[in-house]
CSV table of C-alpha atoms in Angstrom, one decimal:
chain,number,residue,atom,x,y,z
O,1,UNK,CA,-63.6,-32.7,-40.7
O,2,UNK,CA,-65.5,-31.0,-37.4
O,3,UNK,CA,-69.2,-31.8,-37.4
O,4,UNK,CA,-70.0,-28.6,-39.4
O,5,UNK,CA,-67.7,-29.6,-42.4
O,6,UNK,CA,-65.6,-27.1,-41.6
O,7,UNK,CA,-61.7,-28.1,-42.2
O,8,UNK,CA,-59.7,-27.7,-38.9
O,9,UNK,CA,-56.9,-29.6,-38.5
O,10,UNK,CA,-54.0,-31.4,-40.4
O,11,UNK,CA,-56.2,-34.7,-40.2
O,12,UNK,CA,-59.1,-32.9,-41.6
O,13,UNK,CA,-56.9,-31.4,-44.8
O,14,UNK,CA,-55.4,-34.9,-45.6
O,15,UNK,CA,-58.8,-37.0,-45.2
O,16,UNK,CA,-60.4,-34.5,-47.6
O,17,UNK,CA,-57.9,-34.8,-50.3
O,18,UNK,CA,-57.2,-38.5,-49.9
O,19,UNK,CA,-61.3,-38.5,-50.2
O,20,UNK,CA,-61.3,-36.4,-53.5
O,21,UNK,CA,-58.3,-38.7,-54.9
O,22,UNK,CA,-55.8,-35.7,-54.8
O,23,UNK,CA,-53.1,-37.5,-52.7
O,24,UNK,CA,-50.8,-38.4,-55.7
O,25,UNK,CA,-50.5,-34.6,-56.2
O,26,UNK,CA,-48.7,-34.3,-52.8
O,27,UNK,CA,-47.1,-37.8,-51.2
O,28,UNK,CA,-48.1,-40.1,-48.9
O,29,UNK,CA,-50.1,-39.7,-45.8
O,30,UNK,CA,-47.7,-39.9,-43.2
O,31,UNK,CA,-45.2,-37.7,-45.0
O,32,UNK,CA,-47.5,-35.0,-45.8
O,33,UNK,CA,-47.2,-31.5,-43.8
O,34,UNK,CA,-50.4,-29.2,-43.4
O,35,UNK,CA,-49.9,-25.2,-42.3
O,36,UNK,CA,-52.4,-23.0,-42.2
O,37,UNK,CA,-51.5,-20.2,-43.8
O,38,UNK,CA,-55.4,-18.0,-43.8
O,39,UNK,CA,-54.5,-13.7,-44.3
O,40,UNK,CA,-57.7,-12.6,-45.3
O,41,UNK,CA,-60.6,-11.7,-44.1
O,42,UNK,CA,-63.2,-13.9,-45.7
O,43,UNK,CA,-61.8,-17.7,-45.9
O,44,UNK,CA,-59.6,-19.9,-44.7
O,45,UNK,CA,-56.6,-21.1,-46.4
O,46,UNK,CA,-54.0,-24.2,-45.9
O,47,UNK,CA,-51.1,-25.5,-47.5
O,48,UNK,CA,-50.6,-29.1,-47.9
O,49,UNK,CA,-46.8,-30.2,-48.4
O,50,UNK,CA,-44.9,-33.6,-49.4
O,51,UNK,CA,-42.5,-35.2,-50.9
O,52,UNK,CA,-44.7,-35.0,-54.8
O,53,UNK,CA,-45.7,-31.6,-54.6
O,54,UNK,CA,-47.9,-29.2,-52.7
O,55,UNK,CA,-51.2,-27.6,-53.1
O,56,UNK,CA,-53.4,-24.5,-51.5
O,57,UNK,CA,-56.9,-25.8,-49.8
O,58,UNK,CA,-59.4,-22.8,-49.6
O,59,UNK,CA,-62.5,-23.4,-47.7
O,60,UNK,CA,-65.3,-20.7,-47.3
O,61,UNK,CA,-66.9,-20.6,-43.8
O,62,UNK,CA,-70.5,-19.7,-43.3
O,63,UNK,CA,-69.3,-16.8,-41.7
O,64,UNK,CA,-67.0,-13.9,-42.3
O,65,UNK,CA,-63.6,-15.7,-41.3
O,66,UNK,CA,-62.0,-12.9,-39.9
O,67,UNK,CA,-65.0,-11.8,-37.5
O,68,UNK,CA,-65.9,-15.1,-36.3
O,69,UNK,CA,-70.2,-16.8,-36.7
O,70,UNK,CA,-71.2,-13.5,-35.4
O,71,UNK,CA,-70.7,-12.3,-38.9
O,72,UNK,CA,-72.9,-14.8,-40.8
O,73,UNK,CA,-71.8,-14.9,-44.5
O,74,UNK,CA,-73.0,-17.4,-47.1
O,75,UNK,CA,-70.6,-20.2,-48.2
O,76,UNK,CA,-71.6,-20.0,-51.6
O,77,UNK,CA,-69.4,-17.1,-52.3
O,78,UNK,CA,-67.1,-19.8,-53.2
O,79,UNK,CA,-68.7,-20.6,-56.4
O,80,UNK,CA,-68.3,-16.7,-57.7
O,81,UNK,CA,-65.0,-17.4,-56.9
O,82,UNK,CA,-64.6,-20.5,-59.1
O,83,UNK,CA,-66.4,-19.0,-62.1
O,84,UNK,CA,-64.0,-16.0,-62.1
O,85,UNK,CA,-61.0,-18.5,-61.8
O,86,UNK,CA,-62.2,-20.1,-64.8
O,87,UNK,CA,-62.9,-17.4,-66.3
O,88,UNK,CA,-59.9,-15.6,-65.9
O,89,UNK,CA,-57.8,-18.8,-67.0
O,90,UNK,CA,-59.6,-17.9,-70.4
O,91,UNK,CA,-58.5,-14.4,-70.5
O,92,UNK,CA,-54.7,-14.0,-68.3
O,93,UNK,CA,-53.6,-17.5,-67.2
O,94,UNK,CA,-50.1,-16.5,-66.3
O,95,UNK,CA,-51.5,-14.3,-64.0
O,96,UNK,CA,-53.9,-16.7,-62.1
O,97,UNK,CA,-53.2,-19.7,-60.3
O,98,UNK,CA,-53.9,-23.0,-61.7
O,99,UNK,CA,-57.3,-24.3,-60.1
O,100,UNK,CA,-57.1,-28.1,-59.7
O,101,UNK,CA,-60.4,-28.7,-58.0
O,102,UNK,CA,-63.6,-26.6,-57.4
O,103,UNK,CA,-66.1,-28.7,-54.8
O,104,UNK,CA,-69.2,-26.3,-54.4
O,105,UNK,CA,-70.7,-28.8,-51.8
O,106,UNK,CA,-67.8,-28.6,-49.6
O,107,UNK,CA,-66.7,-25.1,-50.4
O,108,UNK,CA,-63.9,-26.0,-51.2
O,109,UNK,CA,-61.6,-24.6,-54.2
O,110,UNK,CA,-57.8,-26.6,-54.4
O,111,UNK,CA,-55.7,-25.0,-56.5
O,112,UNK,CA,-51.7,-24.4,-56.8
O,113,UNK,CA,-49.4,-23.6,-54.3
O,114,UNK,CA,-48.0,-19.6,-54.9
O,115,UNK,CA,-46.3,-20.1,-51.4
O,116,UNK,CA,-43.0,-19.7,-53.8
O,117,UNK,CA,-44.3,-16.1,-54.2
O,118,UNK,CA,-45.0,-13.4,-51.3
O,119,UNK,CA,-48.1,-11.3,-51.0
O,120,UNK,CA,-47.1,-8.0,-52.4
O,121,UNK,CA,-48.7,-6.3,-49.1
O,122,UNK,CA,-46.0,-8.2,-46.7
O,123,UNK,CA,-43.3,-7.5,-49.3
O,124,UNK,CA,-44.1,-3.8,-49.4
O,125,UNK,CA,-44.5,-3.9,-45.7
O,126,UNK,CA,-41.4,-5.5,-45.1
O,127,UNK,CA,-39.1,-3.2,-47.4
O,128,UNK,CA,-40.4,-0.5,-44.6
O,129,UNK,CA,-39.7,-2.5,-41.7
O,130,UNK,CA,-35.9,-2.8,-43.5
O,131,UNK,CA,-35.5,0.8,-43.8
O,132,UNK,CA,-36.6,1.7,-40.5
O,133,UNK,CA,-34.0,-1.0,-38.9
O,134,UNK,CA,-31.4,0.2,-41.4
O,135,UNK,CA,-30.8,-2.9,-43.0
O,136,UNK,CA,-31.9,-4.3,-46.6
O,137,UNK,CA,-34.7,-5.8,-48.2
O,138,UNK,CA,-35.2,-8.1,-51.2
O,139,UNK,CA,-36.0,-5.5,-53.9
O,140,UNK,CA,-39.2,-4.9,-55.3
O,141,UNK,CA,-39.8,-4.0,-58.8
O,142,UNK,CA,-42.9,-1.8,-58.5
O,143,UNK,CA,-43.1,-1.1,-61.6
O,144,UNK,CA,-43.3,-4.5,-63.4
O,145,UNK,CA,-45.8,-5.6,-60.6
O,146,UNK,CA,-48.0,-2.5,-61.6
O,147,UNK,CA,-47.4,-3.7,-65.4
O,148,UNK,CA,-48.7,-6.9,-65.1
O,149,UNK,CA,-51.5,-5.7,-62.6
O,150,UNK,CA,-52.7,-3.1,-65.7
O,151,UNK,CA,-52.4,-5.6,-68.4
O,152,UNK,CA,-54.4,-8.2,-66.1
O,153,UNK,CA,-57.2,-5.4,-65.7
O,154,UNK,CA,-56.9,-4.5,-69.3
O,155,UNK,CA,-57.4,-7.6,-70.8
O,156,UNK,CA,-60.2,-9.1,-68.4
O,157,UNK,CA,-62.0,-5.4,-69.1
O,158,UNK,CA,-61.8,-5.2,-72.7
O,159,UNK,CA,-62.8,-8.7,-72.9
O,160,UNK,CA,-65.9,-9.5,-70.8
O,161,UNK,CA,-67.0,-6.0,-71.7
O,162,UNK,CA,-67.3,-6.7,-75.7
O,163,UNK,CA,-69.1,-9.8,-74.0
O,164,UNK,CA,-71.7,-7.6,-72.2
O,165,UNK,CA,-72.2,-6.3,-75.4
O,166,UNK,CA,-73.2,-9.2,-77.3
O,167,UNK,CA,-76.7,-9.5,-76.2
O,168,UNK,CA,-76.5,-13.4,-76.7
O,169,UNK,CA,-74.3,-13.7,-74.1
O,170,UNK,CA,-74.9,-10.9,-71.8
O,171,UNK,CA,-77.4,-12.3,-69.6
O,172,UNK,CA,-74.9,-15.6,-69.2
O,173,UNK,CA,-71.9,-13.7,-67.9
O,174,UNK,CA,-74.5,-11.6,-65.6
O,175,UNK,CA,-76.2,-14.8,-64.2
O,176,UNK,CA,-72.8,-16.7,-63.8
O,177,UNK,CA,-70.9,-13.7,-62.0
O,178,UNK,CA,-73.7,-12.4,-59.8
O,179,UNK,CA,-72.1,-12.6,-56.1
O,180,UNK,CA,-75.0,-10.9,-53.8
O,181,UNK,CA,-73.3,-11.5,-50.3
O,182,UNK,CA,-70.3,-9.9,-51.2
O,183,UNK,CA,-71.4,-7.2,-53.4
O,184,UNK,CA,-73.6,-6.3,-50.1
O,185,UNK,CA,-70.5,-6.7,-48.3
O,186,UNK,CA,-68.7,-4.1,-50.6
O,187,UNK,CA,-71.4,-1.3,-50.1
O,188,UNK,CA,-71.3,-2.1,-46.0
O,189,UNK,CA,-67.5,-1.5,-45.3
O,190,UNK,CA,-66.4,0.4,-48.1
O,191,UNK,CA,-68.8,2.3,-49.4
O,192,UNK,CA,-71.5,3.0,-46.7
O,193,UNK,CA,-69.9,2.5,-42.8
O,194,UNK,CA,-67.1,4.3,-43.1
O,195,UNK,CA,-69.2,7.7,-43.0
O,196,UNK,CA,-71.3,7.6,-40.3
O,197,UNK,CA,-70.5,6.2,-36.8
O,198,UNK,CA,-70.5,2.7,-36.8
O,199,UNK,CA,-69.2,-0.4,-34.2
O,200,UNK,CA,-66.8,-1.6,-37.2
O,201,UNK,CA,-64.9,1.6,-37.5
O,202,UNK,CA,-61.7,2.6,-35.9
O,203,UNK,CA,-59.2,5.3,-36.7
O,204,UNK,CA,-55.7,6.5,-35.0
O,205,UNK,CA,-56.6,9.4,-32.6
O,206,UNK,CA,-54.8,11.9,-34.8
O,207,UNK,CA,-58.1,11.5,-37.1
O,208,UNK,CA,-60.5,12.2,-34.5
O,209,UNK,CA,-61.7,15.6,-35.5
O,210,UNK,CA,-61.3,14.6,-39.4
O,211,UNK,CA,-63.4,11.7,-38.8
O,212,UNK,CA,-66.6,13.8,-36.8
O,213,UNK,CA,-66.0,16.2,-39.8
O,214,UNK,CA,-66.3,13.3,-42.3
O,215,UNK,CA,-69.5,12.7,-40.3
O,216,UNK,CA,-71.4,15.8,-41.2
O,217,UNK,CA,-69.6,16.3,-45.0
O,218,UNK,CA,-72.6,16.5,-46.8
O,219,UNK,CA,-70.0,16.9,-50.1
O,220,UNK,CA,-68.8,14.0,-49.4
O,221,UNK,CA,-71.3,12.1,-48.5
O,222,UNK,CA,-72.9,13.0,-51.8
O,223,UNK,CA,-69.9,12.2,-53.5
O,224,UNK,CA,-70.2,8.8,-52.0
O,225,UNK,CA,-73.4,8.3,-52.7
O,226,UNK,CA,-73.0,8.7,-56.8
O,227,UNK,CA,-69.6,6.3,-56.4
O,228,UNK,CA,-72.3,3.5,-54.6
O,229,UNK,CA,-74.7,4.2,-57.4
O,230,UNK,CA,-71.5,3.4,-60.0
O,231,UNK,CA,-71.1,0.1,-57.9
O,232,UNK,CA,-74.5,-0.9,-58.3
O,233,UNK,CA,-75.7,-0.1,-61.7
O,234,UNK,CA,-72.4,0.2,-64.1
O,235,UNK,CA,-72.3,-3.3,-65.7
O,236,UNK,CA,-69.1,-2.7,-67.7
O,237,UNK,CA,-67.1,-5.7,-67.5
O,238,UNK,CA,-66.0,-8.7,-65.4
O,239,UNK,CA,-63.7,-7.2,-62.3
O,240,UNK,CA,-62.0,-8.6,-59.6
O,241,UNK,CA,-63.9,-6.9,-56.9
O,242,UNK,CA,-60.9,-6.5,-54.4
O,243,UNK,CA,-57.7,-5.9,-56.4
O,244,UNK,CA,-55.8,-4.6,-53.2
O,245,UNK,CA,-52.2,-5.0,-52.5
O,246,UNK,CA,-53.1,-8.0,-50.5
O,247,UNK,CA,-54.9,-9.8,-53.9
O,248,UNK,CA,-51.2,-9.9,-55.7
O,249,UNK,CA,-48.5,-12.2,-54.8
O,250,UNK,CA,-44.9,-11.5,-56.2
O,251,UNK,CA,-41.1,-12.0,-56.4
O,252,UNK,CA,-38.6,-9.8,-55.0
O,253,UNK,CA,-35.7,-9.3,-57.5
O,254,UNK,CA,-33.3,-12.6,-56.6
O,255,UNK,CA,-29.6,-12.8,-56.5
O,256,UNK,CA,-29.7,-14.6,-59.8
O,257,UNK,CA,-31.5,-11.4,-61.6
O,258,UNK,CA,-30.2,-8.6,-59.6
O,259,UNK,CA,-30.9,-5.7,-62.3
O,260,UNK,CA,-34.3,-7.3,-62.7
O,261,UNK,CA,-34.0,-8.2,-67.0
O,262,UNK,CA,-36.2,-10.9,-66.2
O,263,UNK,CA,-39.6,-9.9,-65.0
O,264,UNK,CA,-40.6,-11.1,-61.5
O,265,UNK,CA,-43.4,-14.0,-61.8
O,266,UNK,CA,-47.1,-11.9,-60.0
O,267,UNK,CA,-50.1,-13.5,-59.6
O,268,UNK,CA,-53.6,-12.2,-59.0
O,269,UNK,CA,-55.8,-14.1,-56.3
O,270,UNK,CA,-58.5,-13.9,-54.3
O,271,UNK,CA,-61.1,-13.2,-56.7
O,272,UNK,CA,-63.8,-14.0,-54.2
O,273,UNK,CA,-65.6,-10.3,-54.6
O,274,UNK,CA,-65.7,-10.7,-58.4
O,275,UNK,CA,-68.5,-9.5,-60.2
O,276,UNK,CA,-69.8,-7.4,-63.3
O,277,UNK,CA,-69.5,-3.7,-62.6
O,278,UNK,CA,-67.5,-0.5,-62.9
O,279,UNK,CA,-64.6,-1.1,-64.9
O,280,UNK,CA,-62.7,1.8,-62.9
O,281,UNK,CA,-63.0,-0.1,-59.7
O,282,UNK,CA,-60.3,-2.7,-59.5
O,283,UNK,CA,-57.7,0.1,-61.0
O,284,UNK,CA,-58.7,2.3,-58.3
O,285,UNK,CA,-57.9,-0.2,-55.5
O,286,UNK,CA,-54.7,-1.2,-56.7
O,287,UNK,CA,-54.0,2.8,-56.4
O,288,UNK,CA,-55.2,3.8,-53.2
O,289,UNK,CA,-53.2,0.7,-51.7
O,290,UNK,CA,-49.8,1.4,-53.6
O,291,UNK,CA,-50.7,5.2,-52.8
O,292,UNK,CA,-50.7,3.9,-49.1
O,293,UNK,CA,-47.6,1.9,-49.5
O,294,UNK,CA,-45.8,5.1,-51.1
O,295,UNK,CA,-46.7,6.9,-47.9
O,296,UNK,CA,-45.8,4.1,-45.6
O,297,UNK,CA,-42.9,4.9,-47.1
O,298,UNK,CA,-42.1,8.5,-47.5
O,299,UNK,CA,-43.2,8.7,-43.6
O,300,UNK,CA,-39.4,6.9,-42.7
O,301,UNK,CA,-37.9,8.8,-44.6
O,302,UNK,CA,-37.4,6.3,-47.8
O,303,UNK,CA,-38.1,8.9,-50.4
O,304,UNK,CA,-36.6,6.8,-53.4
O,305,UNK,CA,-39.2,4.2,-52.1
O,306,UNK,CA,-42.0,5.6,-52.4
O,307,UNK,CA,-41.2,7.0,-55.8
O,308,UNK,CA,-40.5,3.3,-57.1
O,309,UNK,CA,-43.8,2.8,-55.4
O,310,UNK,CA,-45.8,5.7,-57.3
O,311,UNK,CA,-44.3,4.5,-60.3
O,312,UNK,CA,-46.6,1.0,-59.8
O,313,UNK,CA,-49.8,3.4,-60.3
O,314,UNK,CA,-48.2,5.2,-63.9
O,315,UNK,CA,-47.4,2.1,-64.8
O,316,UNK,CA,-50.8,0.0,-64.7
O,317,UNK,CA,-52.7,2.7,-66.4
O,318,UNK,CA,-50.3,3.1,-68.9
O,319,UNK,CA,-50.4,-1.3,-69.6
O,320,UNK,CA,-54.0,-1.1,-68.9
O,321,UNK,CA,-54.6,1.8,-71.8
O,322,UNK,CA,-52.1,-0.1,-74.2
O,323,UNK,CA,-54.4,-2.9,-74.3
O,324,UNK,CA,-57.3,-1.1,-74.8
O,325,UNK,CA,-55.7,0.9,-77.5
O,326,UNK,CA,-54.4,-2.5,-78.9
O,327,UNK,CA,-58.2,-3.6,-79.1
O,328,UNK,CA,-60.1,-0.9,-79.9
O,329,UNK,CA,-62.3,-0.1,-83.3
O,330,UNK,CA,-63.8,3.3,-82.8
O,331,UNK,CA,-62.2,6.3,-83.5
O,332,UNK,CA,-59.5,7.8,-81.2
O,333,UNK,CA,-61.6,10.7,-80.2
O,334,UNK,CA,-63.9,8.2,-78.6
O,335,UNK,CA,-61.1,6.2,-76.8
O,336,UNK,CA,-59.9,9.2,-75.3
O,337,UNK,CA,-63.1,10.1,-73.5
O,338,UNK,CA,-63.5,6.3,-72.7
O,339,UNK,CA,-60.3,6.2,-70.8
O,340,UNK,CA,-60.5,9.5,-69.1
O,341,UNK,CA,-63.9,8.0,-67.5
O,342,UNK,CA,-62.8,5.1,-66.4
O,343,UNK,CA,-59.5,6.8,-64.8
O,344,UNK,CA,-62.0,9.4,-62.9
O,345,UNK,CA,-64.1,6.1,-61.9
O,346,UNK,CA,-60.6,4.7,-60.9
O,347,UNK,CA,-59.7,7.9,-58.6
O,348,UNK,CA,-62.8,8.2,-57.2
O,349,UNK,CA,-63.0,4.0,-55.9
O,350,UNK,CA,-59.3,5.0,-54.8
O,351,UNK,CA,-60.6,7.3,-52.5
O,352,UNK,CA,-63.6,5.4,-50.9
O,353,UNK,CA,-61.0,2.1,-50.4
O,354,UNK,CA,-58.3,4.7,-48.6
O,355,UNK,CA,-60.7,6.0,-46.9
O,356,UNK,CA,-61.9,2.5,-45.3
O,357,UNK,CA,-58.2,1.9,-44.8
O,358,UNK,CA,-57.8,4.6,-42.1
O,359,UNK,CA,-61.2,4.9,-41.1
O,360,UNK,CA,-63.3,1.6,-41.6
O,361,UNK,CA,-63.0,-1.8,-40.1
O,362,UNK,CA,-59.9,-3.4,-42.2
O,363,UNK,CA,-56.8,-0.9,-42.0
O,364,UNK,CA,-53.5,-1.3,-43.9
O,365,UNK,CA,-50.6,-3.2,-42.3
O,366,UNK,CA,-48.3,-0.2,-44.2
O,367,UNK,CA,-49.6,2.2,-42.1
O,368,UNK,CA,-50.3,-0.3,-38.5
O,369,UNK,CA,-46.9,-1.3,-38.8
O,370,UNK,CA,-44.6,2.1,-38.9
O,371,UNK,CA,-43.3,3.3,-35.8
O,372,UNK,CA,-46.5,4.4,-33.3
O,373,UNK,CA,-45.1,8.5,-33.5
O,374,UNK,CA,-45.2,8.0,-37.7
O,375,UNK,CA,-48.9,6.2,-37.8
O,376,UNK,CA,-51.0,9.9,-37.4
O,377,UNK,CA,-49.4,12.1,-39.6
O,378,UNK,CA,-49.3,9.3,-42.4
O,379,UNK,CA,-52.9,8.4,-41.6
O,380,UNK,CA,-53.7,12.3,-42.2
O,381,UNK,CA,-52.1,12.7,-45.5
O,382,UNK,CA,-53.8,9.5,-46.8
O,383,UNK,CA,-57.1,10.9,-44.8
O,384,UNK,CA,-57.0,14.0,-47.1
O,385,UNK,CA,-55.8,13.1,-50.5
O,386,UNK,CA,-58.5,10.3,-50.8
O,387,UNK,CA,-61.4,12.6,-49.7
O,388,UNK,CA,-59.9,15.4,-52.2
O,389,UNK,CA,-59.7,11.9,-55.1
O,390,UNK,CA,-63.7,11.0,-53.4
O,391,UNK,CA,-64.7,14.7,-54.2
O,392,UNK,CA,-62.7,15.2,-57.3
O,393,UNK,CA,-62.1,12.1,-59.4
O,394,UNK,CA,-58.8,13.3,-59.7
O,395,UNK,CA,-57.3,12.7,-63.1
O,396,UNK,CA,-53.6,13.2,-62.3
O,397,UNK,CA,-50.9,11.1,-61.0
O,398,UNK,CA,-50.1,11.3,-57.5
O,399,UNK,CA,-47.4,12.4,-56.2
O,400,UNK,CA,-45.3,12.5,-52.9
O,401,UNK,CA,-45.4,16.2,-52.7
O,402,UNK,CA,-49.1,16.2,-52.4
């Protein structure tokens, strides 16, 4: 490893897992492979290959990995990481990757390889690119991804929140899933700098006079504020934290299933931002992204596709509220106005993430990567339906036509 522990290199990989007695897991030394395959901001990310198998070697830099050491972030952020991994092996482990070692002194988490899977960003991105060029793309079933997204968020909710209210074990599951840095990274680039100027923010030019308006909305900036208020005081239940399109790896329908009767196998990662808060939050990212993906996709002309797309939104709330109708024990009068808050929460977070995504410092490869003439106009329409779900907490489904 460099002289900062940081891994580097193919050498680096290898020595560490023939240090930490991993090497049966993958082959031999000299037949072992090493790729880096790092798509996030925050870490960095390699897969090791050989002839016994293959694992995923996560490190966490003492920096924001995507900025560079001028954006100074603690390492320990991996250890939030590792307790939501185990906890969420409790609670979904078909959805999560298997964790095979967690070395907080190295910051290091090892874990399976889901390189047999594609993040569900590139997929969406690429069934775009496809449509534009006129040729096809492996299919994606939105709907089952949105499903099993739901049910995930359903079942980690409903679980860690009766937990909160157990007051033996409250102050346990707030100790163990308190994650500072990145909560403090939340509040700066999603809920704070996109709304007044700021070095991290960029926008398409078609934006320009939206985005000095969105300057001086005092409605909005109002709004805001009450949405960062949610963040930071609404303990409900154990979240992901960033439950974006880029958090969900998936399968394509194959040759062998071409009608899709067997579901595609998704997984949830990245649960680095995890922490106890608004239960409406993760919902409301996987909306505003799928939302962007729908428009990605309108904006070429793929109609059909973005209407598969929406249907990955109506279908997460309606798994997410079948497991909390499963589970509940009040009356039905009270599960109503339970769910209708936590969809309005949802809205409302889906408007302050599509916000950032056209306006903050990380955009969305679905919009970066249409054709240059198709990037405004799309960027508008996502501009304006996530300040009218910001102001409103909108408690309808979206649709294209909107």
């Amino acid at each position: 490893m460099t002289p900062a522990g940081l891994l580097a290199s193919r050498d680096d990989v290898v020595a560490y897992l023939a240090a930490r007695d991993l090497l049966g897991l993958v082959g031999p030394i000299d037949l072992i492979q090493v790729d880096e395959v790092t798509a996030g901001n925050m870490n960095r990310v390699f897969l090791a290959r050989g002839p016994l198998g293959s694992l995923a070697v996560k490190q966490a830099p003492p920096f924001v990995q995507a900025a560079g050491p001028d954006w100074p972030m603690d390492p320990e952020r991996i250890g939030a990481e590792a307790r939501a991994y185990q906890r969420l092996a409790e609670l979904a482990p078909d959805v999560v990757p298997e964790v095979i070692l967690v070395d907080l002194d190295s910051h290091v988490i090892v874990m399976e390889d889901l390189s047999a899977l594609r993040v569900l960003r590139d997929v969406l991105v690429d069934e775009v690119a496809g449509a534009v060029a006129g040729r096809p793309a492996a299919r994606l079933l939105a709907w089952q991804v949105g499903e099993t997204v739901g049910r995930f968020v359903g079942e980690l909710s409903f679980a860690t929140g009766e937990l909160l209210s157990d007051p033996a074990t409250r102050d346990d599951l707030l100790a163990e899933s308190a994650n500072e840095a990145l909560c403090e990274l939340t509040v700066d680039v999603v809920l704070d700098e996109p709304y007044r100027p700021h070095e991290h923010n960029r926008w398409h030019a078609a934006l320009e006079s939206r985005i000095r308006a969105l300057y001086e909305d005092a409605d909005v900036r109002d709004a805001v504020a009450r949405i960062r208020d949610r963040f930071g005081r609404a303990q409900e239940a154990l979240l992901h934290g960033d439950l974006h399109t880029g958090s969900v790896m998936t399968a394509a329908v194959s040759d062998d299933n071409p009608d899709g009767d067997e579901p595609p196998v998704t997984k949830v990662f990245d649960p680095e931002f995890s922490f106890v808060g608004p239960i409406g939050m993760d919902l409301g990212l996987f909306w505003a992204n799928m939302m962007i993906a729908a428009t990605a996709a309108t904006a070429v002309g793929a109609e059909s596709l973005g209407v598969r797309r929406l249907s990955a939104i109506t279908e997460s709330w309606r798994a997410f509220s079948a497991v909390w109708e499963s589970n509940w024990t009040g009356t039905a009068a009270e599960l109503r106005e339970r769910l209708a808050g936590i969809r309005s929460d949802a809205w409302r977070f889906a408007g302050v993430e599509a916000i950032r995504r056209v306006a903050g410092w990380s955009h969305a490869a679905d919009l970066e990567t249409l054709p240059e003439e198709l990037i405004g106009p799309a960027s508008i329409l996502v501009f304006d339906r996530a300040r009218e779900w910001i102001l409103d907490g909108d408690d309808t489904f979206p649709r294209l036509d909107r």
